mmCIF file of C-alpha atoms in Angstrom:
data_model
loop_
_atom_site.group_PDB
_atom_site.id
_atom_site.type_symbol
_atom_site.label_atom_id
_atom_site.label_comp_id
_atom_site.label_asym_id
_atom_site.label_seq_id
_atom_site.Cartn_x
_atom_site.Cartn_y
_atom_site.Cartn_z
ATOM 1 C CA MET A 1154 0.167 -0.131 0.110
ATOM 2 C CA PHE A 1155 2.603 2.563 0.765
ATOM 3 C CA ARG A 1156 6.275 2.775 0.021
ATOM 4 C CA ILE A 1157 8.915 5.327 0.794
ATOM 5 C CA ILE A 1158 10.596 6.947 -2.183
ATOM 6 C CA SER A 1159 13.052 9.335 -0.576
ATOM 7 C CA GLN A 1160 14.280 10.377 2.720
ATOM 8 C CA ASP A 1161 15.843 13.736 3.501
ATOM 9 C CA LYS A 1162 19.183 13.527 5.183
ATOM 10 C CA LYS A 1163 18.999 16.359 7.773
ATOM 11 C CA THR A 1164 15.276 16.142 8.754
ATOM 12 C CA GLU A 1165 12.704 13.369 9.198
ATOM 13 C CA ALA A 1166 10.917 14.567 6.080
ATOM 14 C CA ARG A 1167 10.381 11.820 3.430
ATOM 15 C CA THR A 1168 8.473 11.540 0.111
ATOM 16 C CA GLY A 1169 6.357 8.205 -0.547
ATOM 17 C CA GLU A 1170 3.671 6.492 -2.526
ATOM 18 C CA ILE A 1171 0.123 5.269 -1.459
ATOM 19 C CA ALA A 1172 -1.197 3.002 -4.083
ATOM 20 C CA THR A 1173 -5.169 2.828 -4.202
ATOM 21 C CA THR A 1174 -7.653 1.429 -6.472
ATOM 22 C CA HIS A 1175 -7.998 4.917 -7.842
ATOM 23 C CA GLY A 1176 -4.444 5.891 -8.570
ATOM 24 C CA LYS A 1177 -1.502 6.580 -6.673
ATOM 25 C CA ILE A 1178 -0.955 9.427 -4.371
ATOM 26 C CA LEU A 1179 2.546 11.004 -3.730
ATOM 27 C CA THR A 1180 3.313 12.238 -0.107
ATOM 28 C CA PRO A 1181 3.513 14.526 1.713
ATOM 29 C CA ALA A 1182 -0.027 15.395 0.461
ATOM 30 C CA PHE A 1183 -2.770 17.789 1.546
ATOM 31 C CA MET A 1184 -6.414 16.827 1.176
ATOM 32 C CA PRO A 1185 -9.206 19.362 0.455
ATOM 33 C CA VAL A 1186 -12.200 18.724 2.673
ATOM 34 C CA ALA A 1187 -15.237 17.518 0.586
ATOM 35 C CA THR A 1188 -17.653 17.357 3.758
ATOM 36 C CA MET A 1189 -20.949 16.667 1.770
ATOM 37 C CA GLY A 1190 -19.270 15.405 -1.333
ATOM 38 C CA ALA A 1191 -17.727 18.806 -2.540
ATOM 39 C CA ALA A 1192 -15.221 21.200 -1.632
ATOM 40 C CA LYS A 1193 -16.982 24.415 -0.952
ATOM 41 C CA THR A 1194 -17.850 26.231 -4.050
ATOM 42 C CA LEU A 1195 -15.829 23.955 -6.346
ATOM 43 C CA SER A 1196 -16.373 21.008 -8.541
ATOM 44 C CA SER A 1197 -14.699 17.686 -8.701
ATOM 45 C CA GLU A 1198 -13.288 18.553 -12.118
ATOM 46 C CA GLU A 1199 -11.609 21.728 -10.827
ATOM 47 C CA LEU A 1200 -9.889 19.585 -7.747
ATOM 48 C CA GLU A 1201 -8.658 17.254 -10.658
ATOM 49 C CA GLU A 1202 -7.592 20.376 -12.635
ATOM 50 C CA MET A 1203 -5.491 21.519 -9.571
ATOM 51 C CA ASP A 1204 -3.862 17.883 -9.761
ATOM 52 C CA TYR A 1205 -5.442 16.701 -6.240
ATOM 53 C CA LYS A 1206 -4.970 12.901 -5.941
ATOM 54 C CA LEU A 1207 -6.854 12.539 -2.521
ATOM 55 C CA ILE A 1208 -9.446 14.578 -0.983
ATOM 56 C CA LEU A 1209 -11.362 13.744 2.341
ATOM 57 C CA ALA A 1210 -15.454 13.405 2.626
ATOM 58 C CA ASN A 1211 -17.470 13.020 5.917
ATOM 59 C CA ALA A 1212 -19.115 9.823 6.672
ATOM 60 C CA PHE A 1213 -21.389 11.184 9.256
ATOM 61 C CA HIS A 1214 -22.864 13.870 7.255
ATOM 62 C CA LEU A 1215 -23.274 11.962 4.078
ATOM 63 C CA TYR A 1216 -25.116 9.335 6.092
ATOM 64 C CA LEU A 1217 -27.577 11.974 7.119
ATOM 65 C CA LYS A 1218 -28.077 13.568 3.759
ATOM 66 C CA PRO A 1219 -28.352 12.394 0.934
ATOM 67 C CA GLY A 1220 -28.162 9.017 2.869
ATOM 68 C CA LEU A 1221 -26.783 5.613 2.220
ATOM 69 C CA LYS A 1222 -29.617 4.355 -0.025
ATOM 70 C CA ILE A 1223 -29.107 7.162 -2.560
ATOM 71 C CA ILE A 1224 -25.319 6.858 -2.671
ATOM 72 C CA LYS A 1225 -25.574 3.103 -3.077
ATOM 73 C CA LYS A 1226 -27.686 3.629 -6.097
ATOM 74 C CA PHE A 1227 -24.854 5.318 -7.966
ATOM 75 C CA GLY A 1228 -22.414 2.847 -6.648
ATOM 76 C CA GLY A 1229 -20.380 4.886 -4.253
ATOM 77 C CA LEU A 1230 -19.506 8.156 -3.542
ATOM 78 C CA HIS A 1231 -16.789 8.210 -6.182
ATOM 79 C CA ASN A 1232 -19.630 7.910 -8.958
ATOM 80 C CA PHE A 1233 -22.174 10.226 -7.277
ATOM 81 C CA MET A 1234 -19.794 13.095 -6.949
ATOM 82 C CA ASN A 1235 -17.817 12.284 -10.257
ATOM 83 C CA TRP A 1236 -14.496 11.977 -8.600
ATOM 84 C CA ASN A 1237 -11.884 9.658 -10.201
ATOM 85 C CA GLN A 1238 -9.047 9.938 -7.919
ATOM 86 C CA GLY A 1239 -8.377 8.761 -4.141
ATOM 87 C CA LEU A 1240 -10.770 9.398 -1.668
ATOM 88 C CA LEU A 1241 -10.773 9.203 2.286
ATOM 89 C CA THR A 1242 -13.775 9.074 4.472
ATOM 90 C CA ASP A 1243 -13.520 9.991 8.227
ATOM 91 C CA SER A 1244 -15.586 7.782 10.716
ATOM 92 C CA GLY A 1245 -17.932 10.396 11.650
ATOM 93 C CA GLY A 1246 -16.645 10.454 15.385
ATOM 94 C CA TYR A 1247 -15.422 13.840 15.427
ATOM 95 C CA GLN A 1248 -18.912 15.253 14.174
ATOM 96 C CA ILE A 1249 -20.911 13.001 16.478
ATOM 97 C CA PHE A 1250 -19.138 14.245 19.568
ATOM 98 C CA SER A 1251 -19.403 17.788 18.556
ATOM 99 C CA LEU A 1252 -22.996 17.606 18.882
ATOM 100 C CA LYS A 1253 -24.956 18.377 22.087
ATOM 101 C CA ASN A 1254 -27.138 15.799 23.836
ATOM 102 C CA THR A 1255 -25.232 12.688 22.846
ATOM 103 C CA LYS A 1256 -25.398 9.648 24.850
ATOM 104 C CA VAL A 1257 -22.099 7.695 24.711
ATOM 105 C CA THR A 1258 -22.004 3.804 25.897
ATOM 106 C CA GLU A 1259 -19.596 1.167 25.380
ATOM 107 C CA GLU A 1260 -21.679 0.064 22.479
ATOM 108 C CA GLY A 1261 -21.563 3.406 20.610
ATOM 109 C CA VAL A 1262 -23.200 6.758 20.452
ATOM 110 C CA ASN A 1263 -26.892 7.815 20.496
ATOM 111 C CA PHE A 1264 -27.675 11.113 18.916
ATOM 112 C CA ARG A 1265 -30.097 13.342 17.181
ATOM 113 C CA SER A 1266 -29.746 14.729 13.888
ATOM 114 C CA SER A 1267 -28.870 18.592 13.530
ATOM 115 C CA LEU A 1268 -30.989 18.440 10.485
ATOM 116 C CA ASP A 1269 -34.504 17.277 11.716
ATOM 117 C CA GLY A 1270 -33.838 16.023 15.168
ATOM 118 C CA SER A 1271 -34.136 12.401 14.250
ATOM 119 C CA SER A 1272 -32.687 9.740 16.564
ATOM 120 C CA HIS A 1273 -29.456 7.859 15.369
ATOM 121 C CA PHE A 1274 -27.109 5.330 16.500
ATOM 122 C CA PHE A 1275 -23.303 5.387 15.674
ATOM 123 C CA SER A 1276 -20.980 2.395 16.630
ATOM 124 C CA PRO A 1277 -17.751 0.928 15.257
ATOM 125 C CA GLU A 1278 -19.512 -1.414 13.390
ATOM 126 C CA VAL A 1279 -22.091 1.137 11.963
ATOM 127 C CA SER A 1280 -19.307 3.594 10.959
ATOM 128 C CA ILE A 1281 -17.443 0.945 9.032
ATOM 129 C CA LYS A 1282 -20.511 -0.201 7.234
ATOM 130 C CA VAL A 1283 -21.200 3.475 6.163
ATOM 131 C CA GLN A 1284 -17.725 3.949 4.888
ATOM 132 C CA GLU A 1285 -17.910 0.674 2.933
ATOM 133 C CA ILE A 1286 -21.092 1.874 1.105
ATOM 134 C CA LEU A 1287 -19.520 4.964 0.481
ATOM 135 C CA GLY A 1288 -16.436 3.366 -1.076
ATOM 136 C CA ALA A 1289 -13.726 5.247 0.216
ATOM 137 C CA ASP A 1290 -10.169 4.227 -0.675
ATOM 138 C CA ILE A 1291 -8.901 5.038 2.950
ATOM 139 C CA ILE A 1292 -11.236 4.751 5.770
ATOM 140 C CA MET A 1293 -11.037 5.565 9.549
ATOM 141 C CA ALA A 1294 -11.586 3.471 12.499
ATOM 142 C CA PHE A 1295 -14.458 5.142 14.746
ATOM 143 C CA ASP A 1296 -12.968 6.693 17.719
ATOM 144 C CA GLU A 1297 -14.079 9.100 20.629
ATOM 145 C CA CYS A 1298 -12.953 12.693 20.085
ATOM 146 C CA LEU A 1299 -12.408 15.049 23.067
ATOM 147 C CA GLY A 1300 -12.046 18.839 23.004
ATOM 148 C CA TYR A 1301 -9.316 20.966 24.678
ATOM 149 C CA PRO A 1302 -8.656 21.178 27.240
ATOM 150 C CA VAL A 1303 -9.655 17.878 29.214
ATOM 151 C CA GLU A 1304 -8.900 16.126 32.515
ATOM 152 C CA CYS A 1305 -6.279 13.079 32.571
ATOM 153 C CA LYS A 1306 -8.741 10.682 33.809
ATOM 154 C CA ARG A 1307 -11.349 11.637 31.371
ATOM 155 C CA ALA A 1308 -8.700 11.611 28.503
ATOM 156 C CA LYS A 1309 -7.349 8.122 29.637
ATOM 157 C CA GLU A 1310 -11.043 6.686 29.725
ATOM 158 C CA SER A 1311 -11.909 8.056 26.192
ATOM 159 C CA MET A 1312 -8.388 6.641 24.778
ATOM 160 C CA GLU A 1313 -9.078 3.373 26.280
ATOM 161 C CA ARG A 1314 -12.516 3.142 24.758
ATOM 162 C CA SER A 1315 -11.257 4.265 21.544
ATOM 163 C CA MET A 1316 -8.664 1.653 21.564
ATOM 164 C CA ARG A 1317 -11.588 -0.987 22.104
ATOM 165 C CA TRP A 1318 -13.693 0.537 19.276
ATOM 166 C CA ALA A 1319 -10.433 0.306 17.263
ATOM 167 C CA ILE A 1320 -10.406 -3.510 17.505
ATOM 168 C CA ARG A 1321 -14.084 -3.531 16.707
ATOM 169 C CA SER A 1322 -13.650 -1.410 13.705
ATOM 170 C CA LYS A 1323 -11.026 -3.789 12.317
ATOM 171 C CA LYS A 1324 -13.147 -6.918 12.893
ATOM 172 C CA ALA A 1325 -16.198 -5.248 11.219
ATOM 173 C CA HIS A 1326 -13.981 -4.321 8.205
ATOM 174 C CA ARG A 1327 -14.573 -6.601 5.029
ATOM 175 C CA ASN A 1328 -13.532 -4.788 2.025
ATOM 176 C CA ASN A 1329 -9.707 -5.385 1.214
ATOM 177 C CA LYS A 1330 -9.882 -2.900 -1.251
ATOM 178 C CA GLN A 1331 -9.945 -0.052 1.268
ATOM 179 C CA PHE A 1332 -7.414 0.589 3.612
ATOM 180 C CA LEU A 1333 -8.667 1.154 7.366
ATOM 181 C CA PHE A 1334 -6.260 3.410 9.359
ATOM 182 C CA GLY A 1335 -6.243 3.418 13.252
ATOM 183 C CA ILE A 1336 -6.349 6.772 15.145
ATOM 184 C CA VAL A 1337 -3.806 7.690 17.921
ATOM 185 C CA GLN A 1338 -5.886 9.285 20.792
ATOM 186 C CA GLY A 1339 -4.810 10.579 24.211
ATOM 187 C CA SER A 1340 -5.546 14.282 24.334
ATOM 188 C CA THR A 1341 -2.222 16.276 25.258
ATOM 189 C CA ASP A 1342 -0.863 13.378 27.605
ATOM 190 C CA LYS A 1343 2.295 11.967 25.873
ATOM 191 C CA ASP A 1344 2.185 8.754 28.037
ATOM 192 C CA LEU A 1345 -1.422 8.029 26.857
ATOM 193 C CA ARG A 1346 -0.633 8.803 23.086
ATOM 194 C CA ARG A 1347 2.346 6.364 23.407
ATOM 195 C CA THR A 1348 0.037 3.681 24.773
ATOM 196 C CA SER A 1349 -2.617 4.365 22.328
ATOM 197 C CA LEU A 1350 -0.195 4.068 19.494
ATOM 198 C CA GLU A 1351 1.215 0.688 20.967
ATOM 199 C CA ARG A 1352 -2.296 -0.642 21.171
ATOM 200 C CA LEU A 1353 -3.011 0.099 17.632
ATOM 201 C CA GLU A 1354 0.370 -1.563 16.552
ATOM 202 C CA GLU A 1355 -0.820 -4.591 18.213
ATOM 203 C CA ILE A 1356 -4.051 -4.638 16.542
ATOM 204 C CA GLY A 1357 -2.549 -3.888 13.262
ATOM 205 C CA PHE A 1358 -3.447 -1.298 10.607
ATOM 206 C CA PRO A 1359 -1.870 -0.116 7.352
ATOM 207 C CA GLY A 1360 -1.689 3.418 8.385
ATOM 208 C CA TYR A 1361 -2.216 5.573 11.422
ATOM 209 C CA GLY A 1362 -4.092 8.859 11.975
ATOM 210 C CA ILE A 1363 -3.114 11.437 14.767
ATOM 211 C CA GLY A 1364 -6.560 12.664 16.017
ATOM 212 C CA SER A 1365 -7.592 15.283 18.392
ATOM 213 C CA LEU A 1366 -4.845 17.971 17.856
ATOM 214 C CA SER A 1367 -5.070 21.434 16.224
ATOM 215 C CA ILE A 1368 -8.470 21.798 18.259
ATOM 216 C CA GLY A 1369 -7.405 24.792 20.486
ATOM 217 C CA GLU A 1370 -4.242 23.539 22.113
ATOM 218 C CA PRO A 1371 -1.014 25.924 21.792
ATOM 219 C CA GLU A 1372 0.799 25.150 18.685
ATOM 220 C CA GLU A 1373 4.025 24.325 20.733
ATOM 221 C CA MET A 1374 2.075 21.560 22.551
ATOM 222 C CA MET A 1375 0.974 20.229 19.231
ATOM 223 C CA PHE A 1376 4.332 20.232 17.913
ATOM 224 C CA GLU A 1377 5.758 18.207 21.220
ATOM 225 C CA ILE A 1378 3.271 15.575 21.013
ATOM 226 C CA VAL A 1379 3.922 14.704 17.354
ATOM 227 C CA ASP A 1380 7.584 14.902 18.229
ATOM 228 C CA SER A 1381 6.999 12.452 20.781
ATOM 229 C CA LEU A 1382 5.002 9.970 18.584
ATOM 230 C CA ILE A 1383 6.916 10.107 15.157
ATOM 231 C CA PRO A 1384 9.825 8.196 16.520
ATOM 232 C CA LEU A 1385 7.529 5.306 17.660
ATOM 233 C CA MET A 1386 5.539 5.298 14.431
ATOM 234 C CA PRO A 1387 6.106 2.324 11.806
ATOM 235 C CA GLU A 1388 8.366 3.850 9.032
ATOM 236 C CA ASN A 1389 6.858 1.897 6.454
ATOM 237 C CA LYS A 1390 3.379 3.090 7.134
ATOM 238 C CA PRO A 1391 1.785 6.510 6.367
ATOM 239 C CA ARG A 1392 1.240 8.965 9.043
ATOM 240 C CA TYR A 1393 -1.711 11.099 8.964
ATOM 241 C CA LEU A 1394 -2.258 14.353 10.911
ATOM 242 C CA MET A 1395 -5.865 14.968 10.932
ATOM 243 C CA GLY A 1396 -7.271 18.573 10.521
ATOM 244 C CA LEU A 1397 -4.241 20.461 9.794
ATOM 245 C CA GLY A 1398 -3.731 22.973 6.981
ATOM 246 C CA LYS A 1399 -1.839 26.183 7.924
ATOM 247 C CA PRO A 1400 1.071 26.519 5.625
ATOM 248 C CA SER A 1401 3.562 26.977 8.158
ATOM 249 C CA GLN A 1402 2.112 24.243 10.343
ATOM 250 C CA LEU A 1403 2.306 21.953 7.348
ATOM 251 C CA LEU A 1404 5.765 22.656 6.634
ATOM 252 C CA GLU A 1405 6.620 22.117 10.207
ATOM 253 C CA MET A 1406 4.872 18.685 10.307
ATOM 254 C CA ILE A 1407 6.403 17.499 6.726
ATOM 255 C CA LYS A 1408 9.923 18.160 8.565
ATOM 256 C CA LYS A 1409 8.828 15.941 11.468
ATOM 257 C CA GLY A 1410 7.878 13.213 8.954
ATOM 258 C CA VAL A 1411 3.888 13.344 8.733
ATOM 259 C CA ASP A 1412 2.614 12.362 5.392
ATOM 260 C CA LEU A 1413 -1.025 13.247 5.000
ATOM 261 C CA PHE A 1414 -2.928 16.217 6.131
ATOM 262 C CA ASP A 1415 -6.525 17.520 5.580
ATOM 263 C CA SER A 1416 -8.495 20.698 6.760
ATOM 264 C CA SER A 1417 -11.156 22.920 5.846
ATOM 265 C CA PHE A 1418 -8.841 25.952 6.612
ATOM 266 C CA PRO A 1419 -8.034 27.152 3.161
ATOM 267 C CA THR A 1420 -11.549 27.342 1.941
ATOM 268 C CA ARG A 1421 -13.063 28.525 5.189
ATOM 269 C CA ILE A 1422 -10.544 31.524 5.109
ATOM 270 C CA ALA A 1423 -11.445 31.885 1.530
ATOM 271 C CA ARG A 1424 -14.979 32.490 2.123
ATOM 272 C CA ASN A 1425 -14.043 35.506 4.483
ATOM 273 C CA GLY A 1426 -11.660 36.905 2.012
ATOM 274 C CA SER A 1427 -8.301 35.554 3.035
ATOM 275 C CA CYS A 1428 -6.034 34.465 0.689
ATOM 276 C CA LEU A 1429 -2.822 32.386 0.975
ATOM 277 C CA THR A 1430 0.480 33.465 -0.725
ATOM 278 C CA HIS A 1431 4.391 32.917 -0.604
ATOM 279 C CA GLN A 1432 4.579 36.043 1.668
ATOM 280 C CA GLY A 1433 1.952 34.877 3.921
ATOM 281 C CA LYS A 1434 -1.975 35.483 4.425
ATOM 282 C CA ILE A 1435 -3.553 38.626 2.840
ATOM 283 C CA ILE A 1436 -6.960 40.114 3.476
ATOM 284 C CA ILE A 1437 -8.230 40.602 0.065
ATOM 285 C CA ARG A 1438 -11.077 42.769 1.254
ATOM 286 C CA ASP A 1439 -8.573 45.520 2.552
ATOM 287 C CA SER A 1440 -8.691 48.835 0.913
ATOM 288 C CA LYS A 1441 -5.286 48.920 0.117
ATOM 289 C CA PHE A 1442 -5.945 46.430 -2.530
ATOM 290 C CA LYS A 1443 -8.645 48.787 -4.041
ATOM 291 C CA ASN A 1444 -6.292 49.829 -7.004
ATOM 292 C CA ASP A 1445 -4.007 46.793 -6.923
ATOM 293 C CA THR A 1446 -3.303 45.518 -10.435
ATOM 294 C CA ALA A 1447 -1.387 42.672 -9.408
ATOM 295 C CA PRO A 1448 -2.716 38.835 -8.942
ATOM 296 C CA ILE A 1449 -3.287 37.508 -5.356
ATOM 297 C CA ASP A 1450 0.300 36.055 -5.677
ATOM 298 C CA GLU A 1451 2.672 37.063 -8.089
ATOM 299 C CA ASN A 1452 4.548 33.926 -7.799
ATOM 300 C CA CYS A 1453 1.359 31.590 -8.345
ATOM 301 C CA SER A 1454 0.492 30.168 -11.704
ATOM 302 C CA CYS A 1455 -3.152 29.057 -10.995
ATOM 303 C CA PRO A 1456 -6.007 30.303 -13.332
ATOM 304 C CA VAL A 1457 -7.110 32.760 -10.666
ATOM 305 C CA CYS A 1458 -3.835 34.511 -10.691
ATOM 306 C CA ARG A 1459 -3.170 34.383 -14.476
ATOM 307 C CA ASN A 1460 -6.400 35.970 -14.916
ATOM 308 C CA TYR A 1461 -7.677 38.393 -12.226
ATOM 309 C CA THR A 1462 -6.407 41.156 -10.131
ATOM 310 C CA ARG A 1463 -6.679 42.016 -6.440
ATOM 311 C CA ALA A 1464 -8.650 45.075 -7.219
ATOM 312 C CA TYR A 1465 -11.239 42.767 -9.343
ATOM 313 C CA ILE A 1466 -11.336 40.095 -6.524
ATOM 314 C CA ARG A 1467 -11.693 42.762 -3.903
ATOM 315 C CA HIS A 1468 -14.735 44.368 -5.766
ATOM 316 C CA LEU A 1469 -16.317 40.777 -6.180
ATOM 317 C CA PHE A 1470 -16.078 40.348 -2.307
ATOM 318 C CA ASN A 1471 -17.418 43.895 -1.370
ATOM 319 C CA VAL A 1472 -20.637 43.380 -3.607
ATOM 320 C CA GLY A 1473 -21.299 40.020 -2.335
ATOM 321 C CA GLU A 1474 -20.636 38.040 -5.664
ATOM 322 C CA VAL A 1475 -20.465 34.236 -5.471
ATOM 323 C CA LEU A 1476 -17.639 34.264 -7.797
ATOM 324 C CA ALA A 1477 -15.120 36.018 -5.217
ATOM 325 C CA LEU A 1478 -15.748 32.611 -3.027
ATOM 326 C CA ARG A 1479 -14.858 30.738 -5.848
ATOM 327 C CA LEU A 1480 -11.771 32.529 -7.030
ATOM 328 C CA ALA A 1481 -10.431 32.625 -3.398
ATOM 329 C CA SER A 1482 -10.917 28.987 -2.778
ATOM 330 C CA TYR A 1483 -9.581 27.809 -5.716
ATOM 331 C CA HIS A 1484 -6.449 29.799 -5.303
ATOM 332 C CA ASN A 1485 -5.965 28.586 -1.765
ATOM 333 C CA LEU A 1486 -6.351 24.879 -2.548
ATOM 334 C CA PHE A 1487 -4.085 25.303 -5.492
ATOM 335 C CA TYR A 1488 -1.438 26.884 -3.362
ATOM 336 C CA LEU A 1489 -1.637 24.395 -0.813
ATOM 337 C CA ASN A 1490 -1.297 21.608 -3.426
ATOM 338 C CA HIS A 1491 1.844 23.511 -5.097
ATOM 339 C CA LEU A 1492 3.211 24.021 -1.328
ATOM 340 C CA THR A 1493 3.174 20.199 -1.061
ATOM 341 C CA LYS A 1494 4.584 19.643 -4.360
ATOM 342 C CA GLU A 1495 7.468 22.036 -3.770
ATOM 343 C CA ALA A 1496 8.173 20.030 -0.587
ATOM 344 C CA ARG A 1497 8.359 16.830 -2.311
ATOM 345 C CA LYS A 1498 10.794 18.210 -4.672
ATOM 346 C CA ALA A 1499 13.019 19.532 -2.029
ATOM 347 C CA ILE A 1500 13.202 16.216 -0.088
ATOM 348 C CA ALA A 1501 13.788 14.263 -3.399
ATOM 349 C CA GLU A 1502 16.901 16.623 -3.829
ATOM 350 C CA ASN A 1503 17.906 16.364 -0.295
ATOM 351 C CA ASN A 1504 17.340 20.055 -0.031
ATOM 352 C CA PHE A 1505 14.516 20.332 2.237
ATOM 353 C CA SER A 1506 16.253 22.243 5.144
ATOM 354 C CA SER A 1507 16.824 25.120 2.851
ATOM 355 C CA PHE A 1508 13.366 24.935 1.251
ATOM 356 C CA TYR A 1509 11.756 24.899 4.832
ATOM 357 C CA SER A 1510 13.831 27.805 6.187
ATOM 358 C CA LEU A 1511 13.266 29.860 3.003
ATOM 359 C CA THR A 1512 9.618 29.299 2.990
ATOM 360 C CA LYS A 1513 8.982 29.847 6.591
ATOM 361 C CA GLU A 1514 10.777 33.050 6.407
ATOM 362 C CA ALA A 1515 9.015 34.364 3.193
ATOM 363 C CA LEU A 1516 5.569 33.268 4.972
ATOM 364 C CA LYS A 1517 6.265 35.859 7.642
ATOM 365 C CA GLY A 1518 5.527 38.624 5.000
#
């Protein structure tokens, strides 16, 4: 499933390849979030145009709407959304535990739909079944997700339950064409994280996610937890840090040896008028761009930067044109994909340390 192609000699950064039934994914790679089966404001064709090979969809939301019956009728989510590349679905755990009035037992979670108030039940077995019907190439074990901060006792109880649910997730997994990843939990406690990883390795998964980070804890704390985990993680399996999408953080985690990332960050900030550039984030609504004839990023080759000016995009935002959201979202996702491509190139050329330093410095603006 996964092979390492090159390893940087000065850092833990590495390039690799994940082979799926829908093609090969070069790592490190960032995944756009297509929660409901689409990256906000963008089409599947546009994501392919940007050269994305792997995107993330949400099992929980798609289970609620349009529902499994409809997606099953189309032969899976790939066909339903006309996506011909790799697809990863998360288990729904994070979304379910974000809801109010959930009832958690050893069996699973009872909750009410945020759409119509109807009652539902998710368990490791239900989550795996849902993800198998969706037909993703990579699926995730069902786990309990905590916020930050959390007491040590609660973190331990949650981690232990997630490990028991990981065993059940694996037992429920039947489709050998789908790769089931385990998820490391344990909040901000390094010992709990280490124990979680050891348990997951005993169960045996082809890849590992690192969950419940980038949820409000200090950035340095997140870095320290990843630093404590990476040396213990199998070298021959992909490492996926869930929910991370800021350029400077991606660079840091690539340097530490992480392979996969996802986040709604680039499209979320785009809808608020924030654009990612090689010199850091800019607020395109700012009055200083009123007469600016430059593109969003003069070092970017995306269609948005080739064809439109900052002044024009600012105007679109100020008059409420939907096109503004599309252009900013397209650019931000193109930028992040380009960033990971450049990182892979630097690693392959054993030049990542220099690339990392120069890029981080430039991002400061």
